[in-house]
mmCIF file of N, CA and C in Angstrom:
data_model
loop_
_atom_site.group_PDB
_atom_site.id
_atom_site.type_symbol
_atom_site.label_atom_id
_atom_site.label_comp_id
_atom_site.label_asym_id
_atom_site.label_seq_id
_atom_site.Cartn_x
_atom_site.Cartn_y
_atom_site.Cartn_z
ATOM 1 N N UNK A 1 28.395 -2.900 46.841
ATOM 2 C CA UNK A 1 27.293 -2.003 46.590
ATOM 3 C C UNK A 1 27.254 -1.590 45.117
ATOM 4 N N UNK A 2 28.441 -1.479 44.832
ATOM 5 C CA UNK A 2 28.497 -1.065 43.240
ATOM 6 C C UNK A 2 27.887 -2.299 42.094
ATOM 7 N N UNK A 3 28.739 -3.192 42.955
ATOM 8 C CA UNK A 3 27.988 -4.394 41.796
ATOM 9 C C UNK A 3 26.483 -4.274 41.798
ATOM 10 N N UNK A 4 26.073 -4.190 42.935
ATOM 11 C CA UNK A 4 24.607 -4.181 43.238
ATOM 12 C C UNK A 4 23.763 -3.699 41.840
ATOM 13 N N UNK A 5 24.449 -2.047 41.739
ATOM 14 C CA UNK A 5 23.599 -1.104 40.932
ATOM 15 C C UNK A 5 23.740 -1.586 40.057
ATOM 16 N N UNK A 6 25.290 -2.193 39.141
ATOM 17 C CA UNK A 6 25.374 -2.264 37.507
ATOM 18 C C UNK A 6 24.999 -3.436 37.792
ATOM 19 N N UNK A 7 24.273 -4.547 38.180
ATOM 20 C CA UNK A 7 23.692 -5.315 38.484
ATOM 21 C C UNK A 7 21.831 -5.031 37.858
ATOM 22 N N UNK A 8 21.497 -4.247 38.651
ATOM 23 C CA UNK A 8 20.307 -3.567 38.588
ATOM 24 C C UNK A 8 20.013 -2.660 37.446
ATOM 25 N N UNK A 9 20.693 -2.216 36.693
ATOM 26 C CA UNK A 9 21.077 -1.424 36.020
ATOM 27 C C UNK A 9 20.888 -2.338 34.711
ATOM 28 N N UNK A 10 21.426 -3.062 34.776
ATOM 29 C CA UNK A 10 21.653 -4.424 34.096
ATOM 30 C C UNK A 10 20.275 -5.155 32.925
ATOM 31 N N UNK A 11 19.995 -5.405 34.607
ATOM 32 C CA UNK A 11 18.448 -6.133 34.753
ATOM 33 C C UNK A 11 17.162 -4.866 33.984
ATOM 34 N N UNK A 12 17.337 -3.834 34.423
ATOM 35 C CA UNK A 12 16.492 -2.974 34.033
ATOM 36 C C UNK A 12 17.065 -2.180 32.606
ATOM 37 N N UNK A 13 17.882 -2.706 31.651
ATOM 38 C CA UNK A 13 18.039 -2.083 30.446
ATOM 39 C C UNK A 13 17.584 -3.449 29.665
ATOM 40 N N UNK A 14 17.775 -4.823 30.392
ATOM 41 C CA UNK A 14 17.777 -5.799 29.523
ATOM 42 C C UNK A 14 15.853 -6.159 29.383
ATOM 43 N N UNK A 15 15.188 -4.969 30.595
ATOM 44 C CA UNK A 15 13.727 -5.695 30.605
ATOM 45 C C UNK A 15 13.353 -4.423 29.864
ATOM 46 N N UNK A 16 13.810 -3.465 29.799
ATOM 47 C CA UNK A 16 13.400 -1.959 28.990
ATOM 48 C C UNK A 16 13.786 -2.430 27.435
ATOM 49 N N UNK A 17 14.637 -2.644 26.851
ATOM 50 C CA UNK A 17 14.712 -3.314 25.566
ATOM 51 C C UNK A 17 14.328 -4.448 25.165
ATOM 52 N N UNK A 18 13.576 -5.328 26.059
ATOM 53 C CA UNK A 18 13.000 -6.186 25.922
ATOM 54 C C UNK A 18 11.579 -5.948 25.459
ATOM 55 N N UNK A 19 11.010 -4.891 26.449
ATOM 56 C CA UNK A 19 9.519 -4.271 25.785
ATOM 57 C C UNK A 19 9.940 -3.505 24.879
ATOM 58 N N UNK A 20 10.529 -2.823 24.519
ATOM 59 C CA UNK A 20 10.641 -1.990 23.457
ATOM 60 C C UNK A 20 10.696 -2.485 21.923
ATOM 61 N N UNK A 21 11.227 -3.923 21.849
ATOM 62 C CA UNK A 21 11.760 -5.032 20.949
ATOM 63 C C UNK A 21 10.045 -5.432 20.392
ATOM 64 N N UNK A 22 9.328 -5.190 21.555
ATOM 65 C CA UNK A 22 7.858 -6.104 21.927
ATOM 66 C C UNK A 22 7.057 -4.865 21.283
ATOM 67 N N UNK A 23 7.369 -4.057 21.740
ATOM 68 C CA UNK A 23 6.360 -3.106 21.493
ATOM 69 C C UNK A 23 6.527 -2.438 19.779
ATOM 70 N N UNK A 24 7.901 -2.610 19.161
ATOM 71 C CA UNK A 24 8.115 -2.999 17.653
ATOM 72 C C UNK A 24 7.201 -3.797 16.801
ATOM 73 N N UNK A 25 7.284 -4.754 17.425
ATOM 74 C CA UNK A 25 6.937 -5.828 16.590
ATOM 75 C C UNK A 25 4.902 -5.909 16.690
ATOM 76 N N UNK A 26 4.815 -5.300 17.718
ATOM 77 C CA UNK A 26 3.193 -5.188 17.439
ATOM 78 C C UNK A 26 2.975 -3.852 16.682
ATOM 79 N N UNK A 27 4.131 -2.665 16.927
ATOM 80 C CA UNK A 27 3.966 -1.618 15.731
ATOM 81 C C UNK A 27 3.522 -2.062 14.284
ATOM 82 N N UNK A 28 4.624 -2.961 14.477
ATOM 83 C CA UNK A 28 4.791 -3.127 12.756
ATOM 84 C C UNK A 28 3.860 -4.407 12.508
ATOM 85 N N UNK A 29 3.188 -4.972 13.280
ATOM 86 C CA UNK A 29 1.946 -5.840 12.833
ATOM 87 C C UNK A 29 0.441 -4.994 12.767
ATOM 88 N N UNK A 30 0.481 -4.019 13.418
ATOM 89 C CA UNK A 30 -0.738 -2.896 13.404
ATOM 90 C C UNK A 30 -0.463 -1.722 12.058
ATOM 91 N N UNK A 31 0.702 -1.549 11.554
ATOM 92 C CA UNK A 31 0.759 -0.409 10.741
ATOM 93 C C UNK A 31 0.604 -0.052 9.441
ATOM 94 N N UNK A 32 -0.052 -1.931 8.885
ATOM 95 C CA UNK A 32 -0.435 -1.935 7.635
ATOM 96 C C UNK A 32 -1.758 -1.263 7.599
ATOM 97 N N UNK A 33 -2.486 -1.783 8.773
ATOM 98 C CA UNK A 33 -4.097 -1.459 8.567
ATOM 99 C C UNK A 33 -4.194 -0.003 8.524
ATOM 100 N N UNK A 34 -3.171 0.782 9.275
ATOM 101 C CA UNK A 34 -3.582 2.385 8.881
ATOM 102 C C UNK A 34 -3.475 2.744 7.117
ATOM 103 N N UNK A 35 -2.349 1.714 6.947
ATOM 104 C CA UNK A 35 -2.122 2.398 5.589
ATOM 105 C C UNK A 35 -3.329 2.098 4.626
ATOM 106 N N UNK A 36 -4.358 1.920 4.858
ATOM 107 C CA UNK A 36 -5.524 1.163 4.482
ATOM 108 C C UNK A 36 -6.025 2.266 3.947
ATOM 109 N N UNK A 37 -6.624 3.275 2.871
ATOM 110 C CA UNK A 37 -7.249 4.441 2.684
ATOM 111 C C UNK A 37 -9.000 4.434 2.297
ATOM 112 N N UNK A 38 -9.176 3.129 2.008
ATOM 113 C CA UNK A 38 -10.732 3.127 1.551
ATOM 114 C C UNK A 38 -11.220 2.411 2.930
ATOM 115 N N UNK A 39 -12.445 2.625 2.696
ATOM 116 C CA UNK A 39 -13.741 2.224 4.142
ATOM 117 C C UNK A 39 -13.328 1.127 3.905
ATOM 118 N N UNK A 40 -13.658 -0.053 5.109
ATOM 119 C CA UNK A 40 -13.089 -1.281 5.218
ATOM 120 C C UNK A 40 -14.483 -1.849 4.801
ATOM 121 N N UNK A 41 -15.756 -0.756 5.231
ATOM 122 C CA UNK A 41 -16.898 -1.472 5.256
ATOM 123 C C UNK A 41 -17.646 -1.653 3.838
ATOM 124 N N UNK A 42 -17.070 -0.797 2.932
ATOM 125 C CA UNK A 42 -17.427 -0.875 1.803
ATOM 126 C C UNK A 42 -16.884 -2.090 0.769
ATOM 127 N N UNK A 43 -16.272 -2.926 1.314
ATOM 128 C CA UNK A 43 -15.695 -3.833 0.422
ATOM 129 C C UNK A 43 -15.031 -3.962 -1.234
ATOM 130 N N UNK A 44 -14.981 -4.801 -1.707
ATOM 131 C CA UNK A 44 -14.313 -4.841 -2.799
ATOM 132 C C UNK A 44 -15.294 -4.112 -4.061
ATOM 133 N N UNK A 45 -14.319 -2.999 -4.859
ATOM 134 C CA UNK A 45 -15.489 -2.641 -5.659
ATOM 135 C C UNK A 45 -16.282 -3.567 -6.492
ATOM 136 N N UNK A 46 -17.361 -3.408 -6.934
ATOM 137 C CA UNK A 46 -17.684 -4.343 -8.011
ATOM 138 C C UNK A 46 -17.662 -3.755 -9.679
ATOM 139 N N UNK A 47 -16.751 -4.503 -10.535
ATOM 140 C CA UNK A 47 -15.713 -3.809 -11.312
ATOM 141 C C UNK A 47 -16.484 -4.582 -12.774
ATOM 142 N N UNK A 48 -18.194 -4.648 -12.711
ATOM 143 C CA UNK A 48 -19.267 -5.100 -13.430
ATOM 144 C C UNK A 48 -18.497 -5.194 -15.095
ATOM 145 N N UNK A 49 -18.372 -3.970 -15.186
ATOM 146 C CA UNK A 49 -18.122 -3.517 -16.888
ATOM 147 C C UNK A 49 -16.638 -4.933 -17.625
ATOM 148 N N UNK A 50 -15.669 -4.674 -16.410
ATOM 149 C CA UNK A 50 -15.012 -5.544 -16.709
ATOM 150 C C UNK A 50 -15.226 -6.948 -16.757
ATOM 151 N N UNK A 51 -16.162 -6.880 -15.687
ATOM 152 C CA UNK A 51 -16.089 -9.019 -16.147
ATOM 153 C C UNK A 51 -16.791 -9.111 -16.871
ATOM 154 N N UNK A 52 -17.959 -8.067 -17.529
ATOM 155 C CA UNK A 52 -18.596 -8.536 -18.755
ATOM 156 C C UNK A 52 -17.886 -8.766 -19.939
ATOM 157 N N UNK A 53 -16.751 -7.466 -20.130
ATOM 158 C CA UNK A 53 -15.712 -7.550 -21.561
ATOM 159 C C UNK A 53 -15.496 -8.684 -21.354
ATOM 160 N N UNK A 54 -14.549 -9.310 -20.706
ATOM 161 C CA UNK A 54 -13.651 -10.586 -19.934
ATOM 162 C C UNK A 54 -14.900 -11.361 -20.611
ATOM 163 N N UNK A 55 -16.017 -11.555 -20.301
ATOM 164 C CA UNK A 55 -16.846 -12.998 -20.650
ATOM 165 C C UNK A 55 -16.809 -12.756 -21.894
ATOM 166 N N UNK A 56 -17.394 -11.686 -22.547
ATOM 167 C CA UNK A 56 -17.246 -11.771 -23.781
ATOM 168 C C UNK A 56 -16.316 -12.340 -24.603
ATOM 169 N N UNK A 57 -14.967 -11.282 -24.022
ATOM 170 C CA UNK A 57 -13.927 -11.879 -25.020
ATOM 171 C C UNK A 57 -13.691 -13.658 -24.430
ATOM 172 N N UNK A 58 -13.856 -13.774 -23.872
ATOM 173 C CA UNK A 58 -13.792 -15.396 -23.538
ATOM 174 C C UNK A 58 -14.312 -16.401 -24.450
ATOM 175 N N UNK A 59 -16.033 -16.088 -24.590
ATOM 176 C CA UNK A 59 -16.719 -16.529 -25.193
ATOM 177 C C UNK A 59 -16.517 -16.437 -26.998
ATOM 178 N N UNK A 60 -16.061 -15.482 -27.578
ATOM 179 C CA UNK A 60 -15.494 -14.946 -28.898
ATOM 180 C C UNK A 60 -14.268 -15.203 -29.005
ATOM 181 N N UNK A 61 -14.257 -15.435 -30.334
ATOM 182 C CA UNK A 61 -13.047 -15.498 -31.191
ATOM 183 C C UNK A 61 -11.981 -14.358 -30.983
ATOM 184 N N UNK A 62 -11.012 -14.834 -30.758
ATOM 185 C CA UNK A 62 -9.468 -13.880 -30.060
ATOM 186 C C UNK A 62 -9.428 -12.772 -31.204
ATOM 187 N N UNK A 63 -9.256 -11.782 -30.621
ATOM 188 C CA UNK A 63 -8.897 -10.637 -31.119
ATOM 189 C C UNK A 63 -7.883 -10.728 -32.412
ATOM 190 N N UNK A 64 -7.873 -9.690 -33.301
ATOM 191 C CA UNK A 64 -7.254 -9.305 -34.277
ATOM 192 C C UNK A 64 -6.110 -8.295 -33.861
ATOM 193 N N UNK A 65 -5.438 -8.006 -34.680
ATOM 194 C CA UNK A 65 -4.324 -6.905 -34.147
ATOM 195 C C UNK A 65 -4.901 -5.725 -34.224
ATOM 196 N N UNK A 66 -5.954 -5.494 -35.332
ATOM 197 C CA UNK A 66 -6.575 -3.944 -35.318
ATOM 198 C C UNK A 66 -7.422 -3.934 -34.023
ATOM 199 N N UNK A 67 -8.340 -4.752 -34.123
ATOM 200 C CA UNK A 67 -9.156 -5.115 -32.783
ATOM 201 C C UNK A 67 -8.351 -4.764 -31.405
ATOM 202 N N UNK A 68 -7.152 -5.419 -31.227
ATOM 203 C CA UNK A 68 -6.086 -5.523 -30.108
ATOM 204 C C UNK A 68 -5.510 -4.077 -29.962
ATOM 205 N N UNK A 69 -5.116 -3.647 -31.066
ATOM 206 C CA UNK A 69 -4.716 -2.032 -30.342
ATOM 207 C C UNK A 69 -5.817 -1.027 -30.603
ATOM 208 N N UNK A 70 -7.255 -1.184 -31.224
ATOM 209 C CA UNK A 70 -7.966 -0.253 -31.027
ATOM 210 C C UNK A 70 -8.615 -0.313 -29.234
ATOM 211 N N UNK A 71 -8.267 -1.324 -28.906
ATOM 212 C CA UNK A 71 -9.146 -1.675 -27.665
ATOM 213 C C UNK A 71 -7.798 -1.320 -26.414
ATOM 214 N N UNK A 72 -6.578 -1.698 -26.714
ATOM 215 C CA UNK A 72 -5.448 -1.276 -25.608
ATOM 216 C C UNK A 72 -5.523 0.108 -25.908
ATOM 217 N N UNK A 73 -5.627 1.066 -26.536
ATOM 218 C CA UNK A 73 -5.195 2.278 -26.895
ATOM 219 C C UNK A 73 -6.163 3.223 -26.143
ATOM 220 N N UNK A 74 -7.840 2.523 -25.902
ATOM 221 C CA UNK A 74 -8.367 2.867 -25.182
ATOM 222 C C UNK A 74 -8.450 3.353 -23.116
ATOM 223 N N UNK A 75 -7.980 2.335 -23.112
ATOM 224 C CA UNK A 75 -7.342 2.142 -21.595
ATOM 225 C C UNK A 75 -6.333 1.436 -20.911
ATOM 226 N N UNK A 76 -6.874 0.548 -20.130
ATOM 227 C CA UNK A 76 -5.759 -0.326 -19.169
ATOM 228 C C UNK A 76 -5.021 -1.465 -19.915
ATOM 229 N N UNK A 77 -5.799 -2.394 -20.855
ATOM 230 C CA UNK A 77 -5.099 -2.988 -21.527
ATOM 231 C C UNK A 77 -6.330 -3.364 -22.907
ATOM 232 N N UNK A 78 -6.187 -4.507 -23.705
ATOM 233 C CA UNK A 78 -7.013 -4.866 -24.241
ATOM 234 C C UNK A 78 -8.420 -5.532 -23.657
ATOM 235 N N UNK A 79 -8.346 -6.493 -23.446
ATOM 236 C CA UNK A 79 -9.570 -6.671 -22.280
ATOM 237 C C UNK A 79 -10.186 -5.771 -22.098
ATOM 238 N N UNK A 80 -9.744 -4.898 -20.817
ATOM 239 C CA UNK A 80 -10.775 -3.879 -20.057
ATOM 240 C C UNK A 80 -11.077 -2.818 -21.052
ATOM 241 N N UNK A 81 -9.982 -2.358 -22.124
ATOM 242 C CA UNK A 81 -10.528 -1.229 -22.265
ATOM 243 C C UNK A 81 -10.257 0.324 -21.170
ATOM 244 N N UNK A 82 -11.295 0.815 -21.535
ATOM 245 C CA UNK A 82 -11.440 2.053 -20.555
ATOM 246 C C UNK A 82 -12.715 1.686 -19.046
ATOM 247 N N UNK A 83 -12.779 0.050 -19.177
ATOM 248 C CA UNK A 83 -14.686 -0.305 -18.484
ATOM 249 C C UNK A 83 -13.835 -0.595 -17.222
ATOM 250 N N UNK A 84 -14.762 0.383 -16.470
ATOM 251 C CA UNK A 84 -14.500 1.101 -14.927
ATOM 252 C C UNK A 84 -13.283 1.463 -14.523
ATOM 253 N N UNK A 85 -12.852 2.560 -15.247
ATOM 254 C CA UNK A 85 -11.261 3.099 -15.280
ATOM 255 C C UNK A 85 -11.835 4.082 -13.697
ATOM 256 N N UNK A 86 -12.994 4.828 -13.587
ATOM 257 C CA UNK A 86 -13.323 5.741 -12.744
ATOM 258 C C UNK A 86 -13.342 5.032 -11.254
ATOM 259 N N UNK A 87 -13.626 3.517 -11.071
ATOM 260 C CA UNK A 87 -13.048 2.960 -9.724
ATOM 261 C C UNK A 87 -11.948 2.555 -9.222
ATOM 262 N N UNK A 88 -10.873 2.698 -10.253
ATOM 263 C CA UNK A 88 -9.425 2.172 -10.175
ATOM 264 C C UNK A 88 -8.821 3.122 -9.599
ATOM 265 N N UNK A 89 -7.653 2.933 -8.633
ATOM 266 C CA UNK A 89 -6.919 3.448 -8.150
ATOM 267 C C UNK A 89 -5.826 3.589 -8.939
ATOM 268 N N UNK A 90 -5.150 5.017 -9.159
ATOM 269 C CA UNK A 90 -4.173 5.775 -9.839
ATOM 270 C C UNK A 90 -3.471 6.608 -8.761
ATOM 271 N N UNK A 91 -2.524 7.409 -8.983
ATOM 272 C CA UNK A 91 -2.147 8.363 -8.535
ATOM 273 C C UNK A 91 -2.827 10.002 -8.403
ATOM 274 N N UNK A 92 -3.285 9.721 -9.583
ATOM 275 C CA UNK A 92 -4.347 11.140 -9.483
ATOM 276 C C UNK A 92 -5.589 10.829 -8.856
ATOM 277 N N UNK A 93 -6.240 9.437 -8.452
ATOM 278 C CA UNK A 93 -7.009 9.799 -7.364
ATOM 279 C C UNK A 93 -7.173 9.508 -5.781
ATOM 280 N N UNK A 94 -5.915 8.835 -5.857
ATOM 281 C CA UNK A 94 -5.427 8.485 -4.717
ATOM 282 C C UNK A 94 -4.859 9.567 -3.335
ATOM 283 N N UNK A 95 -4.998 9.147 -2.352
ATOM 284 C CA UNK A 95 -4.828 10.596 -1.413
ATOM 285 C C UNK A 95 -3.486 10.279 -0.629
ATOM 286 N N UNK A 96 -2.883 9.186 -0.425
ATOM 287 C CA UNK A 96 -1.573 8.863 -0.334
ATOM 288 C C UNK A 96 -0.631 9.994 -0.893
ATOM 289 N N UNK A 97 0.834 9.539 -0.213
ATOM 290 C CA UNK A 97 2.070 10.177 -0.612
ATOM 291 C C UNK A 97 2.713 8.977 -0.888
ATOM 292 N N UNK A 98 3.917 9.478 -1.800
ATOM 293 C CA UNK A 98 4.243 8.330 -2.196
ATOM 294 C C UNK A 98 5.867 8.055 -1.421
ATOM 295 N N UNK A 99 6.287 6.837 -1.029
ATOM 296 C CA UNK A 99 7.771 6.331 -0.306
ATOM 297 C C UNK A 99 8.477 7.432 -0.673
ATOM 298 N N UNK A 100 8.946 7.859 -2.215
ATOM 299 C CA UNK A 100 9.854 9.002 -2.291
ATOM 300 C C UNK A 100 9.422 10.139 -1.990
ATOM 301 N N UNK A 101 8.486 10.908 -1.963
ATOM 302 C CA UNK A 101 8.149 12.223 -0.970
ATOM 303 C C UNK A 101 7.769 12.277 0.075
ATOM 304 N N UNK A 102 8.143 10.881 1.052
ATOM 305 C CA UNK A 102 7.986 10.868 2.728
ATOM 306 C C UNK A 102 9.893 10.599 2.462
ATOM 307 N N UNK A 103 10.759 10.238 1.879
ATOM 308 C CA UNK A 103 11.882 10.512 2.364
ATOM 309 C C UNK A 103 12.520 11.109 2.047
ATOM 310 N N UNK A 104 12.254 12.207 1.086
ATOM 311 C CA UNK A 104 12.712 13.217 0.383
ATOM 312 C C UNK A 104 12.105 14.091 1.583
ATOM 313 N N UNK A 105 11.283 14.324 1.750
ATOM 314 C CA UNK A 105 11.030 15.449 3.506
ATOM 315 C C UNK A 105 11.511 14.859 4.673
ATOM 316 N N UNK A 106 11.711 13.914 4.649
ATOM 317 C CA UNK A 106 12.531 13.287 5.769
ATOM 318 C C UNK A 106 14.019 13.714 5.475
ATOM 319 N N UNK A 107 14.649 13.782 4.591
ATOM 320 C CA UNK A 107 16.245 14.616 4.504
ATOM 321 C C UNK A 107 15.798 15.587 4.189
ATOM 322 N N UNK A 108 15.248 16.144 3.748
ATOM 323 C CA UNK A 108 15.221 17.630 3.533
ATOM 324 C C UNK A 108 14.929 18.253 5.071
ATOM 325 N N UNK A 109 14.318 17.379 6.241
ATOM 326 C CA UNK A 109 14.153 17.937 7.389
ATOM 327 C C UNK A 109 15.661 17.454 8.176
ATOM 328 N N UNK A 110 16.626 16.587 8.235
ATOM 329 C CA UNK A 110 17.139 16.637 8.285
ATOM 330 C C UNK A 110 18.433 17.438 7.800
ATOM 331 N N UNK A 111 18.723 17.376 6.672
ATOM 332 C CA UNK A 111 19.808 18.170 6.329
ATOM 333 C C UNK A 111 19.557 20.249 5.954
ATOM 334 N N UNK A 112 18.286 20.125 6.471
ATOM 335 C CA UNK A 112 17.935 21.462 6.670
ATOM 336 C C UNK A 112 18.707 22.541 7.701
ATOM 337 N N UNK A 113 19.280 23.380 7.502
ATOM 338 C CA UNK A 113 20.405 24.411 8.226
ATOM 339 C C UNK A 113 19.150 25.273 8.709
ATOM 340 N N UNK A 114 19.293 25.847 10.182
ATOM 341 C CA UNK A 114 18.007 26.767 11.190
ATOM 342 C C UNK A 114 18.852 27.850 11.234
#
């Protein structure tokens, strides 16, 4: 009779960690899309200002060094400039937290004394 149970017992930890293993692995195939923060329906911005610089400088003679850091000094790099700095994602306009202040409150909730 005993065998019976750790028998059963058995069977039912090996089919309970079996879904649980299952039910992981579709977690973690579903949990990118939350981390998703812009409308899905709005698509990719259109980032106009920049591919015009980009053609330009394509089309023209390569930059100078005065040219090169009056234009990096402006924004993101030489290329862009500052053209559509206001659709780019930064930290200051982003609504995210960042990996180190989800585990910095994660020990701080842990090693917290009640």
């Amino acid at each position: 009779m005993a065998t019976n149970f750790k028998q059963s017992l058995s069977r039912f930890a090996r089919v309970f960690f079996a879904f649980f293993a299952c039910a992981m692995l579709v977690f973690s195939a579903v949990s990118p899309a939350y981390a998703v923060t812009s409308n899905p329906r709005d698509g990719e911005s259109n980032l106009m200002e920049i591919e015009k610089k980009s053609q330009e400088l394509v089309l023209s003679d390569p930059y100078g060094l005065e040219k090169t850091s009056k234009e990096a000094n402006k924004g993101i790099n030489e290329v862009q400039g500052d053209a559509d700095k206001d659709k780019m994602f930064n930290p200051s306009n982003s609504k995210s937290t960042s990996f180190e202040s989800k585990v910095k409150g994660l020990v701080d909730n842990i090693t917290s004394k009640d």
